[in-house]
Short mmCIF file of C-alpha atoms (C1' of nucleotides) in Angstrom, two decimals:
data_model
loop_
_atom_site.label_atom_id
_atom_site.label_comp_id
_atom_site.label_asym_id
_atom_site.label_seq_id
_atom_site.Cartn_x
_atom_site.Cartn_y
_atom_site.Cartn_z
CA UNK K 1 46.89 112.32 139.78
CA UNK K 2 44.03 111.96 137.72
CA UNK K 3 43.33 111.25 134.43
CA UNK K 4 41.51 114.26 133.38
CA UNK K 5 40.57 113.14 130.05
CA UNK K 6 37.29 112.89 128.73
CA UNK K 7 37.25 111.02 125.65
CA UNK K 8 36.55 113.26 123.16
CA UNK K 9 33.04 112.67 122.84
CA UNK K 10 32.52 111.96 119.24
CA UNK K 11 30.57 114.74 117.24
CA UNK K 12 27.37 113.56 116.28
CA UNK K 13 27.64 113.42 112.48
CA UNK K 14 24.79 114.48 111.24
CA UNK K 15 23.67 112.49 108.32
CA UNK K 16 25.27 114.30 105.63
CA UNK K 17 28.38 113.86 106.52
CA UNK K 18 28.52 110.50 107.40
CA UNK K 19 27.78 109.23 104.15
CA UNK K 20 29.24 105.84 104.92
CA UNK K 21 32.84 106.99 104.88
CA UNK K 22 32.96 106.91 108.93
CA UNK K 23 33.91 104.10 110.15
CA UNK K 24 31.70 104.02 113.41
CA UNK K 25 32.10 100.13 114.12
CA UNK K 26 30.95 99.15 111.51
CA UNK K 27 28.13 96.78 111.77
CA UNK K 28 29.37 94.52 114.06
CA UNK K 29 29.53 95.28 118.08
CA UNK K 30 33.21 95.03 117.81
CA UNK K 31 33.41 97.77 119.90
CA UNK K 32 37.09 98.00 120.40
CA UNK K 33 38.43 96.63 117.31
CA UNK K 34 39.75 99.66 115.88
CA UNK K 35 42.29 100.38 118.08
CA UNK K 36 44.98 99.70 115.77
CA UNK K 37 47.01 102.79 116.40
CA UNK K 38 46.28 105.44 119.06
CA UNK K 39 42.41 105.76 118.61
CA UNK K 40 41.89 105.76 115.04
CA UNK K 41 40.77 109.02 113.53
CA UNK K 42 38.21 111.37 114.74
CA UNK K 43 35.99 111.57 112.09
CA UNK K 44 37.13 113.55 109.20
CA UNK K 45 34.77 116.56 109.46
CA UNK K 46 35.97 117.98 106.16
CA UNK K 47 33.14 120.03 104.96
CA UNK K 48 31.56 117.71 102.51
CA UNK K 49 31.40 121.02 99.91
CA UNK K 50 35.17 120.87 99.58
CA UNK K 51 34.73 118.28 96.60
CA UNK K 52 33.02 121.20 94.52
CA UNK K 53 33.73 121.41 91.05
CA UNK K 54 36.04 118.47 91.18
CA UNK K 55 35.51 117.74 87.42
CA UNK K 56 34.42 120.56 85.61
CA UNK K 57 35.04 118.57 82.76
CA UNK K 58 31.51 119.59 81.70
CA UNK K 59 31.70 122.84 80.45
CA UNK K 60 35.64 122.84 80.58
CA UNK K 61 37.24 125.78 78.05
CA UNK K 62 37.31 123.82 74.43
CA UNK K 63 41.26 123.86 75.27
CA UNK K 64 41.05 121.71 77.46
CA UNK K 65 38.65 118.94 76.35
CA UNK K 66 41.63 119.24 73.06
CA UNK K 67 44.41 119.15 75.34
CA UNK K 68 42.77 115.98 76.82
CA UNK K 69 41.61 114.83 73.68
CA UNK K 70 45.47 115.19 72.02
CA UNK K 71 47.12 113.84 75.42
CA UNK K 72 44.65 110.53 75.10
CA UNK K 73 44.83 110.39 71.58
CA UNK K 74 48.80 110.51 72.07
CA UNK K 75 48.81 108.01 74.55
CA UNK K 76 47.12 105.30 73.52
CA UNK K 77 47.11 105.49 70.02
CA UNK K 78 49.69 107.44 68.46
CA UNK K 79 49.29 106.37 64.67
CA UNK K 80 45.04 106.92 64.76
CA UNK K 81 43.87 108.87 62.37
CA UNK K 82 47.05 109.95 61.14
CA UNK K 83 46.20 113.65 60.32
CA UNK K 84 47.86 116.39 62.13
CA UNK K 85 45.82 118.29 64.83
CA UNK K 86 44.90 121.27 62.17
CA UNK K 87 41.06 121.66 62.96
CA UNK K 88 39.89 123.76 59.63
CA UNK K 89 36.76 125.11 61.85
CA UNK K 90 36.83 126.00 65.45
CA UNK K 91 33.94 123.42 65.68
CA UNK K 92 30.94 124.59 68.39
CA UNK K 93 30.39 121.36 68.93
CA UNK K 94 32.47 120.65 71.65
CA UNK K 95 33.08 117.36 70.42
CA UNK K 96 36.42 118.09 68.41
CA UNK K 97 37.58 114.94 68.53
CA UNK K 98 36.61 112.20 66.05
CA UNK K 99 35.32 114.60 63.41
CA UNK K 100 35.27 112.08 61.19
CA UNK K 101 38.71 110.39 59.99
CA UNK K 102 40.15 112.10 57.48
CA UNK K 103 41.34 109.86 54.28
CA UNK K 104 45.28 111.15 54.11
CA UNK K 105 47.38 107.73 53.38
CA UNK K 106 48.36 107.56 56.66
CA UNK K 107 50.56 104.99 56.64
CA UNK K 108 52.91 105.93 53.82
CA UNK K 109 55.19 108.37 55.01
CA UNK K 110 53.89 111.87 55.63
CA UNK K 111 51.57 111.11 58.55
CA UNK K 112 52.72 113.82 60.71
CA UNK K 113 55.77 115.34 60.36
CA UNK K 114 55.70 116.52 63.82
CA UNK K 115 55.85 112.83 64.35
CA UNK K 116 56.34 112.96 68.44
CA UNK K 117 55.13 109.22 67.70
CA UNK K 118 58.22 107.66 68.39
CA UNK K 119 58.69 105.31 71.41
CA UNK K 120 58.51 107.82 73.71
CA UNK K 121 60.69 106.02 76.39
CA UNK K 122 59.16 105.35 79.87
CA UNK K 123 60.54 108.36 81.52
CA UNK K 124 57.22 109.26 83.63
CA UNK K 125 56.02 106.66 84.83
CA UNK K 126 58.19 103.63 85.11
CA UNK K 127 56.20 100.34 86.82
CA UNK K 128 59.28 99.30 88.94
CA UNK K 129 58.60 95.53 88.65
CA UNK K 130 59.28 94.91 84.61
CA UNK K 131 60.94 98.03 82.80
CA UNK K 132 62.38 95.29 80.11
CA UNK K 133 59.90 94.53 77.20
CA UNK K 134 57.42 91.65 77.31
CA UNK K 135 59.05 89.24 74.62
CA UNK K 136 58.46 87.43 77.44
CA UNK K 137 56.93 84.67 75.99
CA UNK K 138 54.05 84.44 78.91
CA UNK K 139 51.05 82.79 77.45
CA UNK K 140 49.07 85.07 79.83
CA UNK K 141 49.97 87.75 77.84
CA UNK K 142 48.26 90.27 79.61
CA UNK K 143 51.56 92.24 80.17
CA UNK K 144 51.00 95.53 81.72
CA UNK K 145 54.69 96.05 81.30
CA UNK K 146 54.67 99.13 79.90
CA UNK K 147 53.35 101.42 82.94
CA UNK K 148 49.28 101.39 81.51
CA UNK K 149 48.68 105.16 80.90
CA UNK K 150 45.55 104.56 79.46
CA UNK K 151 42.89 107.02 80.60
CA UNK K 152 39.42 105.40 82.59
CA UNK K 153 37.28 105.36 79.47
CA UNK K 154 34.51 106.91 79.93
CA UNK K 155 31.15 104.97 80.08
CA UNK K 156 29.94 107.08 78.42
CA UNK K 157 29.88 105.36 74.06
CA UNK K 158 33.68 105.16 73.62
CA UNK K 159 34.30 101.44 72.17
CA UNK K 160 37.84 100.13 71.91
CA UNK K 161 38.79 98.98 68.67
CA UNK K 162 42.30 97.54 67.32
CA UNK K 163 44.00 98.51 64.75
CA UNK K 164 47.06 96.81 63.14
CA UNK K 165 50.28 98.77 62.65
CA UNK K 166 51.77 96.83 59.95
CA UNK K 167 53.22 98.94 57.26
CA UNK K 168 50.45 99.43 54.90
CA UNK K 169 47.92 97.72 56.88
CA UNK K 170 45.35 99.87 58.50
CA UNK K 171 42.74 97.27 59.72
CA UNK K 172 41.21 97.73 61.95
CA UNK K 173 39.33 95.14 64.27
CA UNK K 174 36.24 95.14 67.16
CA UNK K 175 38.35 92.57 68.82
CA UNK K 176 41.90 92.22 70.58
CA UNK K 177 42.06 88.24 69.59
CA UNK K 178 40.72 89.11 66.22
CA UNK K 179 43.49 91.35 65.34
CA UNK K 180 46.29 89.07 66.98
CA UNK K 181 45.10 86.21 64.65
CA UNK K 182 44.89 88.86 61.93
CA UNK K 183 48.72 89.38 62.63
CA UNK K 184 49.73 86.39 62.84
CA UNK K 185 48.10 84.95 60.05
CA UNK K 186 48.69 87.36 57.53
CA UNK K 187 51.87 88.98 58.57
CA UNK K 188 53.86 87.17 60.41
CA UNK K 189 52.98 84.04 59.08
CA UNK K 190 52.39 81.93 61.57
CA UNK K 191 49.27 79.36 62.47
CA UNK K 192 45.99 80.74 63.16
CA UNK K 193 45.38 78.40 65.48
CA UNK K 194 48.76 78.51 67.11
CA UNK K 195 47.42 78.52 70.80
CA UNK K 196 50.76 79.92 72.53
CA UNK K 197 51.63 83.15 71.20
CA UNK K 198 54.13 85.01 72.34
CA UNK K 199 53.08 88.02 72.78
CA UNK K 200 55.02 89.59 69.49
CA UNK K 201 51.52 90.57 67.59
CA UNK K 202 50.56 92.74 70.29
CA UNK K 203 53.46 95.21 68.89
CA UNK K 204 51.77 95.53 65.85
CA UNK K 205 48.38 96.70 66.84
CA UNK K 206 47.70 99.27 68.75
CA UNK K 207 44.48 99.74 70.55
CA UNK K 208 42.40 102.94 69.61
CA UNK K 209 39.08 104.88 71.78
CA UNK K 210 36.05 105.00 69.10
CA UNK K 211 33.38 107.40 70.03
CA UNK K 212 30.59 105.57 68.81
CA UNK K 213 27.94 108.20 69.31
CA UNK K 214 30.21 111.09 67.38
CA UNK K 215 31.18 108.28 64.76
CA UNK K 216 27.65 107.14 63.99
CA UNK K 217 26.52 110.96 64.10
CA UNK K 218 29.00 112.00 61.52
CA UNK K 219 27.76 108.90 59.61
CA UNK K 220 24.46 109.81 59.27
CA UNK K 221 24.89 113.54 59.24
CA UNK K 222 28.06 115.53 58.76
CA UNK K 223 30.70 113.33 56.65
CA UNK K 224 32.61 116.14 55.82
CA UNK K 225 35.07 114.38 53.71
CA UNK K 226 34.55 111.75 51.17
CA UNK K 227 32.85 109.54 53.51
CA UNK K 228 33.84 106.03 51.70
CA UNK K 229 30.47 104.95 51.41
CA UNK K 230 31.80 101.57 49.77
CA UNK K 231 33.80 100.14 52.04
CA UNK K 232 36.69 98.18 50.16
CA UNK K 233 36.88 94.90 50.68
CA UNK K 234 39.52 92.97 52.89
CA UNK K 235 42.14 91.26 52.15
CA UNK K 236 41.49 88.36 49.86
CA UNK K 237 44.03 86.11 52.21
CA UNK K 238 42.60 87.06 55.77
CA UNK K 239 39.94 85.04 57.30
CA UNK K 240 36.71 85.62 58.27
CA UNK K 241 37.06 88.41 60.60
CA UNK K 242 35.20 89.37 63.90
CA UNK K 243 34.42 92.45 62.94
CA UNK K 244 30.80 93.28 62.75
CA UNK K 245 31.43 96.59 63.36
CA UNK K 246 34.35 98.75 61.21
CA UNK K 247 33.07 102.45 60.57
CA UNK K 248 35.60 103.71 57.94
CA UNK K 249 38.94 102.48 57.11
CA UNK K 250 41.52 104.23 55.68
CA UNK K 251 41.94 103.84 51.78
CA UNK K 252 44.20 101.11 51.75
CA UNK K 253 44.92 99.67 48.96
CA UNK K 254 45.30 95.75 48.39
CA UNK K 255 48.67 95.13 49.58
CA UNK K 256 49.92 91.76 48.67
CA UNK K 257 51.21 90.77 52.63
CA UNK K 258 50.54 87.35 52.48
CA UNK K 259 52.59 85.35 53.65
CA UNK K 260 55.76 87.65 53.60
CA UNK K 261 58.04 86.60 56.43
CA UNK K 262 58.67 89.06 59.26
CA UNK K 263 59.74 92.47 57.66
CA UNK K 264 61.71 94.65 59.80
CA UNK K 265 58.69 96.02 60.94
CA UNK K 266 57.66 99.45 60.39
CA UNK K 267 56.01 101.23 63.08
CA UNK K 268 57.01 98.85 66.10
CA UNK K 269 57.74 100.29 69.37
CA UNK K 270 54.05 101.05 70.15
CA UNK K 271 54.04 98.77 72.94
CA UNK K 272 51.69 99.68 75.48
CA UNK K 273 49.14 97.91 73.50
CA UNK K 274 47.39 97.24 76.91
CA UNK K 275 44.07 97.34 76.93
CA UNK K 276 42.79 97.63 80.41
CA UNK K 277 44.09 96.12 83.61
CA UNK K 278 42.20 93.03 84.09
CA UNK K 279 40.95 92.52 87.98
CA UNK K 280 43.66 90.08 89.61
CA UNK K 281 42.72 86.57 90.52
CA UNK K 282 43.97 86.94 93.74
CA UNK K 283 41.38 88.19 96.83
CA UNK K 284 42.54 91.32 98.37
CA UNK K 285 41.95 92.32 102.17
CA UNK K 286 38.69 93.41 101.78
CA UNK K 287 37.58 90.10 100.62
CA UNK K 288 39.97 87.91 102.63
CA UNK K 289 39.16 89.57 105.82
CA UNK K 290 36.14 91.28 105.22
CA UNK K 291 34.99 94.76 106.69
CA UNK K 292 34.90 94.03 109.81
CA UNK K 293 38.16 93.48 110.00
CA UNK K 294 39.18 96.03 108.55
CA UNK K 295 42.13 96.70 110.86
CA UNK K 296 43.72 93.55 109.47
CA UNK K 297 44.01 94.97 105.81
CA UNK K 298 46.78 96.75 104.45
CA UNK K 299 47.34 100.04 104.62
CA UNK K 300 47.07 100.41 100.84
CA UNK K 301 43.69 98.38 100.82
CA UNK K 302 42.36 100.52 103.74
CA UNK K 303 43.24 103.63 101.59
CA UNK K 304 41.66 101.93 99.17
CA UNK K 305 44.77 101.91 96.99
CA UNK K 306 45.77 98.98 95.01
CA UNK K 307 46.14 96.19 97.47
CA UNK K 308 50.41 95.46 98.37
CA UNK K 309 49.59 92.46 100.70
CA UNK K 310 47.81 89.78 98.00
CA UNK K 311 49.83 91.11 94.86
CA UNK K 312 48.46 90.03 91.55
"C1'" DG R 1 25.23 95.03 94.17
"C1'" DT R 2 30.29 94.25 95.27
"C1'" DT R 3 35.12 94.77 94.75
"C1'" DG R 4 39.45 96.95 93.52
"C1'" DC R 5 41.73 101.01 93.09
"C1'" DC R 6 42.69 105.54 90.51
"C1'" DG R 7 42.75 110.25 91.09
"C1'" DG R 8 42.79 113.72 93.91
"C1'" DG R 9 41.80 116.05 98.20
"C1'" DT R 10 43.05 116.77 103.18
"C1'" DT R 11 45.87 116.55 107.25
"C1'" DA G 1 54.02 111.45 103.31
"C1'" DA G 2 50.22 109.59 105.36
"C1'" DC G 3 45.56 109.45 105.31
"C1'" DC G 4 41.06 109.52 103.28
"C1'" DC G 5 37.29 109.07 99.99
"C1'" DG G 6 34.47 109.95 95.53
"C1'" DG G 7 33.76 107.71 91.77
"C1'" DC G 8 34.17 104.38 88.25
"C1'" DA G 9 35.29 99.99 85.78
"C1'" DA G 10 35.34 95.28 86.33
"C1'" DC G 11 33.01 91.77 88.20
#
DNA sequence: GTTGCCGGGTT
DNA sequence: AACCCGGCAAC
């Protein structure tokens, strides 16, 4: 008859393995606020080497950095730089991507006859709230229907660029509104100024990583292939376009698309023209209840997953 | 600097 | 599967 339990006394972390992740009342003298279930957790005494090596990316074999290269490139931007994945030179570098965009008319016909480009349908990862496709009409139109595979850029001098889809159209645009104007202006027709679109142009550009550093270096230094030093001129119809910035384009030549009403179009089901998931509007646990009550948040926000309690 | 959360590890 | 956290992009 006796409670013969001493309470665990809790391990004094030493200081380099508390790095903030315990959760030792936090700053206020709660004291007993954690008790949620059953006496929380002891403190995780993982050793904090386990994380070793956790991306290696660094030095990673040259397969792999074209693996990821290929997957991303696949991903996000299936049409971009049209060329099949034939590296003439094993390139030292380490950079094999972006070697400088090749001139092959990539939008004819031929672009790559292992052509795995093809509306791959959403059989990995389905977002179980909208499988159907955003003709939605919402004037938000930031749509993450399509589950948003797009890699986490990395910081590092990648710069997201647009580039229209539009049979025989290769432009390419710094900006997302840019090119939706571009599309609807010039090929479907419609007002520039039309302030509800529907959504539609956003099958018709696709959105495309542009190493900046790797682009400006093969500028100035290796253009391996004819490096289009003039650039050709727009389209004579298209407005003045946001686009300070537009390394190469491919050869294309002056298409008369005016004002040609809406072809069947050519390369459509690109959808997942997403660019990045915009932070919600909506204030998740953390913020609505703060850390010091963090007992009251979700489970997902206290795994620091994406919050299920204030949904987007 | 803070917040939200992905990716991945641990239990 | 539940739990946890490093790390990063968006603010």
């Amino acid at each position: 008859m006796q409670v013969p339990v001493p309470p665990a006394p809790r391990l004094l972390v030493p200081s380099w393995l508390n790095r903030g992740g315990i959760t030792l009342t936090p700053r206020v003298g709660d004291g007993g606020a954690r008790g949620g279930r059953g006496g929380a957790r002891p403190c995780s005494l993982q050793p904090p080497f386990a994380l070793v090596g956790r991306k290696p990316l660094g030095k990673a074999g040259i397969d792999e950095v074209m693996a990821a290269a290929v997957l991303t490139s696949l991903s996000t931007s299936p049409l971009v730089l049209g060329h099949p994945p034939a590296p003439p030179a094993p390139d030292p570098g380490g950079e094999p991507w972006l070697e400088a965009p090749t001139m092959s008319s990539s939008c004819s016909s031929s672009s790559n006859t292992s052509g795995d480009w093809s509306w791959d349908p959403p059989s990995d990862r389905s977002p179980p709230s909208t499988p159907s496709p955003p003709l939605s009409g919402h004037p938000d139109g930031t749509h993450f229907v399509f589950g948003e595979p797009i890699p986490r850029k990395r910081k590092n001098s990648t710069k997201v660029m647009f580039k229209c889809l539009w049979k025989s159209c290769g432009k390419v645009l710094s900006s997302s509104s840019g090119m939706q104007k571009h599309i609807r202006t010039v090929h479907l027709g419609r007002k520039a100024d039309l302030e509800q679109s529907d959504g539609e142009e956003d099958f018709y550009y696709t959105e495309l990583d542009v190493d900046v550093d790797s682009l400006t270096d093969g500028l100035s230094s290796l253009t391996p292939v004819s490096p289009t030093s003039s650039v050709p001129p727009a389209f004579p119809g298209t407005e003045a376009l946001p686009s300070p910035e537009l390394p190469l384009r491919p050869p294309v030549p002056p298409t008369p698309v005016a004002l040609t009403p809406p072809v069947p179009t050519p390369v459509l089901p690109k959808p997942p023209a997403v660019p990045r998931k915009p932070r919600g509007e909506a204030k998740k646990c953390r913020k609505v209840y703060g850390m010091e009550n963090r007992e009251m948040w979700c489970t997902a926000c206290r795994w620091k997953k994406a919050c299920q309690r204030f949904l987007d």
